[in-house]
Amino acid sequence: GENVEQHPSTLSVQEGDSAVIKCTYSDSASNYFPWYKQELGKRPQLIIDIRSNVGEKKDQRIAVTLNKTAKHFSLHITETQPEDSAVYFCAASRPLQKLVFGTGTRLLVSP
Amino acid sequence: DTGVSQDPRHKITKRGQNVTFRCDPISEHNRLYWYRQTLGQGPEFLTYFQNEAQLEKSRLLSDRFSAERPKGSFSTLEIQRTEQGDSAMYLCASSPRDSNTEAFFGQGTRLTVV
């Protein structure tokens, strides 16, 4: 089955810096790769996703890149702000199948 | 609120008791998922329904766990003879009919087994 690895487990940056979180997946049939943000005590919420037919997607300060050959995808957050502090999860899934999540990255943005 | 709703939000139970959680997905979402999340970990898949059919169940799920979605709308997750290791956040998510779109999560039910 699918296995998703995520690094780093914690990431501390200064406000205004960029943050990059990386994930690798094992199942070459996976074609959907969302990123979720989870604040303490709250539900995971989708912040951006990418499908296997594109290599990059951007939404304001957030971007995701996908390398299908290497089976890895990354989340890039530019101009980080304190409100970006949260736990971020990557996930992967086959068409119409369950999401398999990474172990999460705790991002701390210091003012 | 038209999002995914879960009930109860919190449940404290004694070891050995049975508990049941309910999930109401977003209307017309035909796919419904149950996940379990422990502190510091990502959501772990438990089971998945498409309409009323339970299509997949995690191998990690013991026989004490059972889930239903009798009319293809709300779902229930029951844990029998609870153990302390069952303490976790139980998350429900739903997705629409289309292929690979966002899974919308409920706020979860936090179970504490004492």
PDB file of C-alpha atoms in Angstrom:
ATOM      1  CA  GLY A   1       0.000   0.000   0.000  1.00  0.00           C
ATOM      2  CA  GLU A   2       0.849   3.657  -0.124  1.00  0.00           C
ATOM      3  CA  ASN A   3       3.432   5.040   2.294  1.00  0.00           C
ATOM      4  CA  VAL A   4       3.991   8.782   2.684  1.00  0.00           C
ATOM      5  CA  GLU A   5       7.047  10.184   4.418  1.00  0.00           C
ATOM      6  CA  GLN A   6       7.267  13.829   5.457  1.00  0.00           C
ATOM      7  CA  HIS A   7      10.207  15.999   6.507  1.00  0.00           C
ATOM      8  CA  PRO A   8      11.086  17.869   8.604  1.00  0.00           C
ATOM      9  CA  SER A   9       9.003  17.048  11.648  1.00  0.00           C
ATOM     10  CA  THR A  10       9.521  20.552  13.024  1.00  0.00           C
ATOM     11  CA  LEU A  11      10.487  23.761  11.289  1.00  0.00           C
ATOM     12  CA  SER A  12      11.201  27.106  12.896  1.00  0.00           C
ATOM     13  CA  VAL A  13      11.523  30.232  10.774  1.00  0.00           C
ATOM     14  CA  GLN A  14      11.541  33.961  11.283  1.00  0.00           C
ATOM     15  CA  GLU A  15       8.605  35.996  10.046  1.00  0.00           C
ATOM     16  CA  GLY A  16       9.126  36.865   6.398  1.00  0.00           C
ATOM     17  CA  ASP A  17      11.316  33.853   5.658  1.00  0.00           C
ATOM     18  CA  SER A  18      10.291  31.003   3.365  1.00  0.00           C
ATOM     19  CA  ALA A  19       9.391  27.519   4.576  1.00  0.00           C
ATOM     20  CA  VAL A  20       9.649  24.288   2.606  1.00  0.00           C
ATOM     21  CA  ILE A  21       8.158  20.947   3.612  1.00  0.00           C
ATOM     22  CA  LYS A  22       8.903  17.814   1.627  1.00  0.00           C
ATOM     23  CA  CYS A  23       7.044  14.540   1.153  1.00  0.00           C
ATOM     24  CA  THR A  24       7.759  11.334  -0.697  1.00  0.00           C
ATOM     25  CA  TYR A  25       5.253   8.660  -1.668  1.00  0.00           C
ATOM     26  CA  SER A  26       5.636   5.056  -2.715  1.00  0.00           C
ATOM     27  CA  ASP A  27       2.598   4.208  -4.864  1.00  0.00           C
ATOM     28  CA  SER A  28       3.130   5.219  -8.489  1.00  0.00           C
ATOM     29  CA  ALA A  29      -0.650   4.953  -9.036  1.00  0.00           C
ATOM     30  CA  SER A  30      -1.299   7.872  -6.653  1.00  0.00           C
ATOM     31  CA  ASN A  31      -2.471  10.901  -8.582  1.00  0.00           C
ATOM     32  CA  TYR A  32      -3.804  13.350  -6.006  1.00  0.00           C
ATOM     33  CA  PHE A  33      -1.644  15.189  -3.476  1.00  0.00           C
ATOM     34  CA  PRO A  34      -3.301  17.593  -1.023  1.00  0.00           C
ATOM     35  CA  TRP A  35      -1.771  19.599   1.789  1.00  0.00           C
ATOM     36  CA  TYR A  36      -3.711  20.210   4.989  1.00  0.00           C
ATOM     37  CA  LYS A  37      -3.135  22.740   7.755  1.00  0.00           C
ATOM     38  CA  GLN A  38      -4.222  21.841  11.258  1.00  0.00           C
ATOM     39  CA  GLU A  39      -4.260  24.361  14.075  1.00  0.00           C
ATOM     40  CA  LEU A  40      -4.294  23.171  17.648  1.00  0.00           C
ATOM     41  CA  GLY A  41      -7.604  21.551  18.530  1.00  0.00           C
ATOM     42  CA  LYS A  42      -9.096  22.132  15.091  1.00  0.00           C
ATOM     43  CA  ARG A  43      -9.911  20.055  12.054  1.00  0.00           C
ATOM     44  CA  PRO A  44      -7.460  19.604   9.170  1.00  0.00           C
ATOM     45  CA  GLN A  45      -8.215  22.094   6.414  1.00  0.00           C
ATOM     46  CA  LEU A  46      -7.084  21.911   2.812  1.00  0.00           C
ATOM     47  CA  ILE A  47      -4.739  24.701   1.813  1.00  0.00           C
ATOM     48  CA  ILE A  48      -3.642  23.541  -1.634  1.00  0.00           C
ATOM     49  CA  ASP A  49      -3.664  20.386  -3.741  1.00  0.00           C
ATOM     50  CA  ILE A  50      -2.087  19.147  -6.933  1.00  0.00           C
ATOM     51  CA  ARG A  51      -2.921  16.415  -9.381  1.00  0.00           C
ATOM     52  CA  SER A  52      -0.412  14.308 -11.232  1.00  0.00           C
ATOM     53  CA  ASN A  53      -1.026  15.975 -14.571  1.00  0.00           C
ATOM     54  CA  VAL A  54       0.646  19.205 -13.410  1.00  0.00           C
ATOM     55  CA  GLY A  55       4.063  19.915 -11.954  1.00  0.00           C
ATOM     56  CA  GLU A  56       3.405  23.073  -9.983  1.00  0.00           C
ATOM     57  CA  LYS A  57       0.510  25.026  -8.554  1.00  0.00           C
ATOM     58  CA  LYS A  58       0.530  28.366  -6.780  1.00  0.00           C
ATOM     59  CA  ASP A  59      -1.978  30.224  -4.649  1.00  0.00           C
ATOM     60  CA  GLN A  60      -0.731  33.563  -3.334  1.00  0.00           C
ATOM     61  CA  ARG A  61       2.045  32.773  -0.818  1.00  0.00           C
ATOM     62  CA  ILE A  62       1.630  29.017  -1.085  1.00  0.00           C
ATOM     63  CA  ALA A  63       2.923  26.748  -3.839  1.00  0.00           C
ATOM     64  CA  VAL A  64       3.207  23.024  -4.335  1.00  0.00           C
ATOM     65  CA  THR A  65       5.565  21.209  -6.697  1.00  0.00           C
ATOM     66  CA  LEU A  66       5.339  17.601  -7.820  1.00  0.00           C
ATOM     67  CA  ASN A  67       8.028  15.369  -9.278  1.00  0.00           C
ATOM     68  CA  LYS A  68       6.296  12.198 -10.445  1.00  0.00           C
ATOM     69  CA  THR A  69       9.493  10.514 -11.535  1.00  0.00           C
ATOM     70  CA  ALA A  70      11.091  10.889  -8.131  1.00  0.00           C
ATOM     71  CA  LYS A  71       7.740  10.459  -6.335  1.00  0.00           C
ATOM     72  CA  HIS A  72       8.088  13.540  -4.217  1.00  0.00           C
ATOM     73  CA  PHE A  73       6.163  16.737  -3.708  1.00  0.00           C
ATOM     74  CA  SER A  74       6.849  19.841  -1.686  1.00  0.00           C
ATOM     75  CA  LEU A  75       4.975  22.704  -0.039  1.00  0.00           C
ATOM     76  CA  HIS A  76       6.500  26.167  -0.271  1.00  0.00           C
ATOM     77  CA  ILE A  77       5.298  29.050   1.883  1.00  0.00           C
ATOM     78  CA  THR A  78       6.814  32.457   1.162  1.00  0.00           C
ATOM     79  CA  GLU A  79       6.777  35.566   3.350  1.00  0.00           C
ATOM     80  CA  THR A  80       5.725  33.529   6.365  1.00  0.00           C
ATOM     81  CA  GLN A  81       3.538  35.134   9.011  1.00  0.00           C
ATOM     82  CA  PRO A  82       2.909  34.137  12.638  1.00  0.00           C
ATOM     83  CA  GLU A  83      -0.576  32.930  11.677  1.00  0.00           C
ATOM     84  CA  ASP A  84       1.069  30.326   9.430  1.00  0.00           C
ATOM     85  CA  SER A  85       2.176  28.529  12.604  1.00  0.00           C
ATOM     86  CA  ALA A  86       0.403  25.158  12.644  1.00  0.00           C
ATOM     87  CA  VAL A  87       0.930  21.510  11.791  1.00  0.00           C
ATOM     88  CA  TYR A  88       0.991  20.762   8.079  1.00  0.00           C
ATOM     89  CA  PHE A  89       0.179  17.350   6.633  1.00  0.00           C
ATOM     90  CA  CYS A  90       0.794  16.081   3.142  1.00  0.00           C
ATOM     91  CA  ALA A  91      -1.248  13.214   1.730  1.00  0.00           C
ATOM     92  CA  ALA A  92      -1.498  11.052  -1.359  1.00  0.00           C
ATOM     93  CA  SER A  93      -4.242   8.970  -2.881  1.00  0.00           C
ATOM     94  CA  ARG A  94      -5.133   6.854  -5.874  1.00  0.00           C
ATOM     95  CA  PRO A  95      -8.225   7.862  -7.860  1.00  0.00           C
ATOM     96  CA  LEU A  96     -11.303   7.713  -5.629  1.00  0.00           C
ATOM     97  CA  GLN A  97      -9.363   6.039  -2.823  1.00  0.00           C
ATOM     98  CA  LYS A  98      -8.454   6.973   0.737  1.00  0.00           C
ATOM     99  CA  LEU A  99      -5.951   9.659   1.587  1.00  0.00           C
ATOM    100  CA  VAL A 100      -2.724   8.405   3.160  1.00  0.00           C
ATOM    101  CA  PHE A 101      -1.179  11.095   5.334  1.00  0.00           C
ATOM    102  CA  GLY A 102       2.359  11.955   6.263  1.00  0.00           C
ATOM    103  CA  THR A 103       3.356  12.327   9.896  1.00  0.00           C
ATOM    104  CA  GLY A 104       3.120  16.102   9.883  1.00  0.00           C
ATOM    105  CA  THR A 105       5.414  19.110  10.168  1.00  0.00           C
ATOM    106  CA  ARG A 106       5.051  21.533  13.029  1.00  0.00           C
ATOM    107  CA  LEU A 107       5.815  24.997  11.632  1.00  0.00           C
ATOM    108  CA  LEU A 108       6.626  27.784  14.056  1.00  0.00           C
ATOM    109  CA  VAL A 109       6.923  31.306  12.681  1.00  0.00           C
ATOM    110  CA  SER A 110       8.529  33.700  15.122  1.00  0.00           C
ATOM    111  CA  PRO A 111       7.771  37.432  14.932  1.00  0.00           C
TER     112      PRO A 111
ATOM    113  CA  ASP B   1     -23.454  25.021   9.121  1.00  0.00           C
ATOM    114  CA  THR B   2     -23.347  22.881   6.000  1.00  0.00           C
ATOM    115  CA  GLY B   3     -19.992  21.252   6.760  1.00  0.00           C
ATOM    116  CA  VAL B   4     -19.264  17.784   8.090  1.00  0.00           C
ATOM    117  CA  SER B   5     -20.613  17.455  11.607  1.00  0.00           C
ATOM    118  CA  GLN B   6     -19.657  14.946  14.248  1.00  0.00           C
ATOM    119  CA  ASP B   7     -21.305  14.066  17.516  1.00  0.00           C
ATOM    120  CA  PRO B   8     -20.331  14.047  20.291  1.00  0.00           C
ATOM    121  CA  ARG B   9     -17.346  16.382  20.309  1.00  0.00           C
ATOM    122  CA  HIS B  10     -15.938  14.784  23.433  1.00  0.00           C
ATOM    123  CA  LYS B  11     -16.502  11.408  25.055  1.00  0.00           C
ATOM    124  CA  ILE B  12     -15.018  10.079  28.274  1.00  0.00           C
ATOM    125  CA  THR B  13     -15.694   6.434  28.945  1.00  0.00           C
ATOM    126  CA  LYS B  14     -14.512   3.728  31.270  1.00  0.00           C
ATOM    127  CA  ARG B  15     -12.420   0.910  29.926  1.00  0.00           C
ATOM    128  CA  GLY B  16     -14.603  -1.937  28.728  1.00  0.00           C
ATOM    129  CA  GLN B  17     -17.582   0.220  27.796  1.00  0.00           C
ATOM    130  CA  ASN B  18     -18.972   0.555  24.276  1.00  0.00           C
ATOM    131  CA  VAL B  19     -19.103   3.910  22.524  1.00  0.00           C
ATOM    132  CA  THR B  20     -20.744   5.082  19.316  1.00  0.00           C
ATOM    133  CA  PHE B  21     -19.926   8.174  17.293  1.00  0.00           C
ATOM    134  CA  ARG B  22     -21.975   9.784  14.565  1.00  0.00           C
ATOM    135  CA  CYS B  23     -20.900  11.618  11.415  1.00  0.00           C
ATOM    136  CA  ASP B  24     -23.137  13.651   9.136  1.00  0.00           C
ATOM    137  CA  PRO B  25     -21.323  14.349   5.867  1.00  0.00           C
ATOM    138  CA  ILE B  26     -21.887  17.257   3.553  1.00  0.00           C
ATOM    139  CA  SER B  27     -25.150  16.739   1.725  1.00  0.00           C
ATOM    140  CA  GLU B  28     -24.797  14.731  -1.483  1.00  0.00           C
ATOM    141  CA  HIS B  29     -21.215  13.705  -0.751  1.00  0.00           C
ATOM    142  CA  ASN B  30     -21.209  10.036  -1.581  1.00  0.00           C
ATOM    143  CA  ARG B  31     -17.832   9.175  -0.091  1.00  0.00           C
ATOM    144  CA  LEU B  32     -17.293   9.083   3.666  1.00  0.00           C
ATOM    145  CA  TYR B  33     -14.105   8.287   5.534  1.00  0.00           C
ATOM    146  CA  TRP B  34     -13.234   7.611   9.155  1.00  0.00           C
ATOM    147  CA  TYR B  35      -9.747   8.435  10.429  1.00  0.00           C
ATOM    148  CA  ARG B  36      -8.110   8.267  13.837  1.00  0.00           C
ATOM    149  CA  GLN B  37      -5.542  10.805  14.978  1.00  0.00           C
ATOM    150  CA  THR B  38      -3.321  10.605  18.025  1.00  0.00           C
ATOM    151  CA  LEU B  39      -1.248  13.461  19.376  1.00  0.00           C
ATOM    152  CA  GLY B  40       1.600  14.405  17.083  1.00  0.00           C
ATOM    153  CA  GLN B  41       0.575  12.027  14.316  1.00  0.00           C
ATOM    154  CA  GLY B  42      -1.172  12.338  10.990  1.00  0.00           C
ATOM    155  CA  PRO B  43      -4.706  11.039  10.498  1.00  0.00           C
ATOM    156  CA  GLU B  44      -4.694   7.241  10.206  1.00  0.00           C
ATOM    157  CA  PHE B  45      -7.241   5.650   7.865  1.00  0.00           C
ATOM    158  CA  LEU B  46      -9.852   3.413   9.466  1.00  0.00           C
ATOM    159  CA  THR B  47     -12.582   2.768   6.912  1.00  0.00           C
ATOM    160  CA  TYR B  48     -14.290   4.181   3.834  1.00  0.00           C
ATOM    161  CA  PHE B  49     -17.827   4.167   2.416  1.00  0.00           C
ATOM    162  CA  GLN B  50     -19.101   4.941  -1.027  1.00  0.00           C
ATOM    163  CA  ASN B  51     -22.808   5.515  -0.544  1.00  0.00           C
ATOM    164  CA  GLU B  52     -23.880   2.718   1.822  1.00  0.00           C
ATOM    165  CA  ALA B  53     -21.165   0.273   0.758  1.00  0.00           C
ATOM    166  CA  GLN B  54     -18.138  -0.131   3.016  1.00  0.00           C
ATOM    167  CA  LEU B  55     -15.393  -0.456   0.416  1.00  0.00           C
ATOM    168  CA  GLU B  56     -12.279  -0.651   2.540  1.00  0.00           C
ATOM    169  CA  LYS B  57     -11.352  -1.303   6.137  1.00  0.00           C
ATOM    170  CA  SER B  58      -7.880  -0.849   7.563  1.00  0.00           C
ATOM    171  CA  ARG B  59      -6.025  -4.020   8.494  1.00  0.00           C
ATOM    172  CA  LEU B  60      -5.111  -2.213  11.693  1.00  0.00           C
ATOM    173  CA  LEU B  61      -8.750  -2.066  12.721  1.00  0.00           C
ATOM    174  CA  SER B  62      -9.583  -4.689  15.306  1.00  0.00           C
ATOM    175  CA  ASP B  63     -12.844  -6.593  15.411  1.00  0.00           C
ATOM    176  CA  ARG B  64     -13.966  -4.294  18.215  1.00  0.00           C
ATOM    177  CA  PHE B  65     -14.479  -1.533  15.665  1.00  0.00           C
ATOM    178  CA  SER B  66     -17.469  -1.453  13.355  1.00  0.00           C
ATOM    179  CA  ALA B  67     -18.896   1.219  11.099  1.00  0.00           C
ATOM    180  CA  GLU B  68     -22.141   1.597   9.229  1.00  0.00           C
ATOM    181  CA  ARG B  69     -23.705   3.956   6.759  1.00  0.00           C
ATOM    182  CA  PRO B  70     -27.133   2.407   6.409  1.00  0.00           C
ATOM    183  CA  LYS B  71     -28.815   4.839   4.035  1.00  0.00           C
ATOM    184  CA  GLY B  72     -25.784   6.322   2.401  1.00  0.00           C
ATOM    185  CA  SER B  73     -26.103   9.502   4.436  1.00  0.00           C
ATOM    186  CA  PHE B  74     -24.882   9.644   8.067  1.00  0.00           C
ATOM    187  CA  SER B  75     -22.438   7.090   9.428  1.00  0.00           C
ATOM    188  CA  THR B  76     -21.765   5.606  12.851  1.00  0.00           C
ATOM    189  CA  LEU B  77     -18.543   4.226  14.263  1.00  0.00           C
ATOM    190  CA  GLU B  78     -18.837   1.888  17.230  1.00  0.00           C
ATOM    191  CA  ILE B  79     -16.023   0.738  19.461  1.00  0.00           C
ATOM    192  CA  GLN B  80     -16.806  -2.204  21.697  1.00  0.00           C
ATOM    193  CA  ARG B  81     -14.983  -3.031  24.937  1.00  0.00           C
ATOM    194  CA  THR B  82     -12.919   0.135  24.789  1.00  0.00           C
ATOM    195  CA  GLU B  83      -9.251   0.051  25.784  1.00  0.00           C
ATOM    196  CA  GLN B  84      -6.987   2.881  26.881  1.00  0.00           C
ATOM    197  CA  GLY B  85      -5.179   2.631  23.561  1.00  0.00           C
ATOM    198  CA  ASP B  86      -8.390   3.654  21.809  1.00  0.00           C
ATOM    199  CA  SER B  87      -8.024   7.164  23.231  1.00  0.00           C
ATOM    200  CA  ALA B  88      -7.654   9.446  20.212  1.00  0.00           C
ATOM    201  CA  MET B  89      -9.423  11.972  18.019  1.00  0.00           C
ATOM    202  CA  TYR B  90     -11.795  10.252  15.596  1.00  0.00           C
ATOM    203  CA  LEU B  91     -12.202  12.278  12.423  1.00  0.00           C
ATOM    204  CA  CYS B  92     -14.820  11.891   9.738  1.00  0.00           C
ATOM    205  CA  ALA B  93     -14.404  13.297   6.241  1.00  0.00           C
ATOM    206  CA  SER B  94     -16.539  13.349   3.138  1.00  0.00           C
ATOM    207  CA  SER B  95     -15.863  13.878  -0.549  1.00  0.00           C
ATOM    208  CA  PRO B  96     -18.144  14.521  -3.500  1.00  0.00           C
ATOM    209  CA  ARG B  97     -18.816  12.144  -6.336  1.00  0.00           C
ATOM    210  CA  ASP B  98     -16.146  13.466  -8.679  1.00  0.00           C
ATOM    211  CA  SER B  99     -12.780  11.810  -8.901  1.00  0.00           C
ATOM    212  CA  ASN B 100     -10.177  12.989  -6.446  1.00  0.00           C
ATOM    213  CA  THR B 101     -11.388  16.178  -4.921  1.00  0.00           C
ATOM    214  CA  GLU B 102     -10.977  17.627  -1.501  1.00  0.00           C
ATOM    215  CA  ALA B 103     -11.871  15.610   1.568  1.00  0.00           C
ATOM    216  CA  PHE B 104     -13.717  17.881   4.011  1.00  0.00           C
ATOM    217  CA  PHE B 105     -13.116  17.021   7.640  1.00  0.00           C
ATOM    218  CA  GLY B 106     -15.439  17.301  10.588  1.00  0.00           C
ATOM    219  CA  GLN B 107     -14.254  18.703  13.900  1.00  0.00           C
ATOM    220  CA  GLY B 108     -13.764  15.225  15.292  1.00  0.00           C
ATOM    221  CA  THR B 109     -14.795  13.318  18.383  1.00  0.00           C
ATOM    222  CA  ARG B 110     -12.160  13.206  21.098  1.00  0.00           C
ATOM    223  CA  LEU B 111     -12.356   9.907  22.966  1.00  0.00           C
ATOM    224  CA  THR B 112     -10.726   9.449  26.343  1.00  0.00           C
ATOM    225  CA  VAL B 113     -10.790   5.976  27.861  1.00  0.00           C
ATOM    226  CA  VAL B 114     -10.083   5.957  31.593  1.00  0.00           C
TER     227      VAL B 114
END
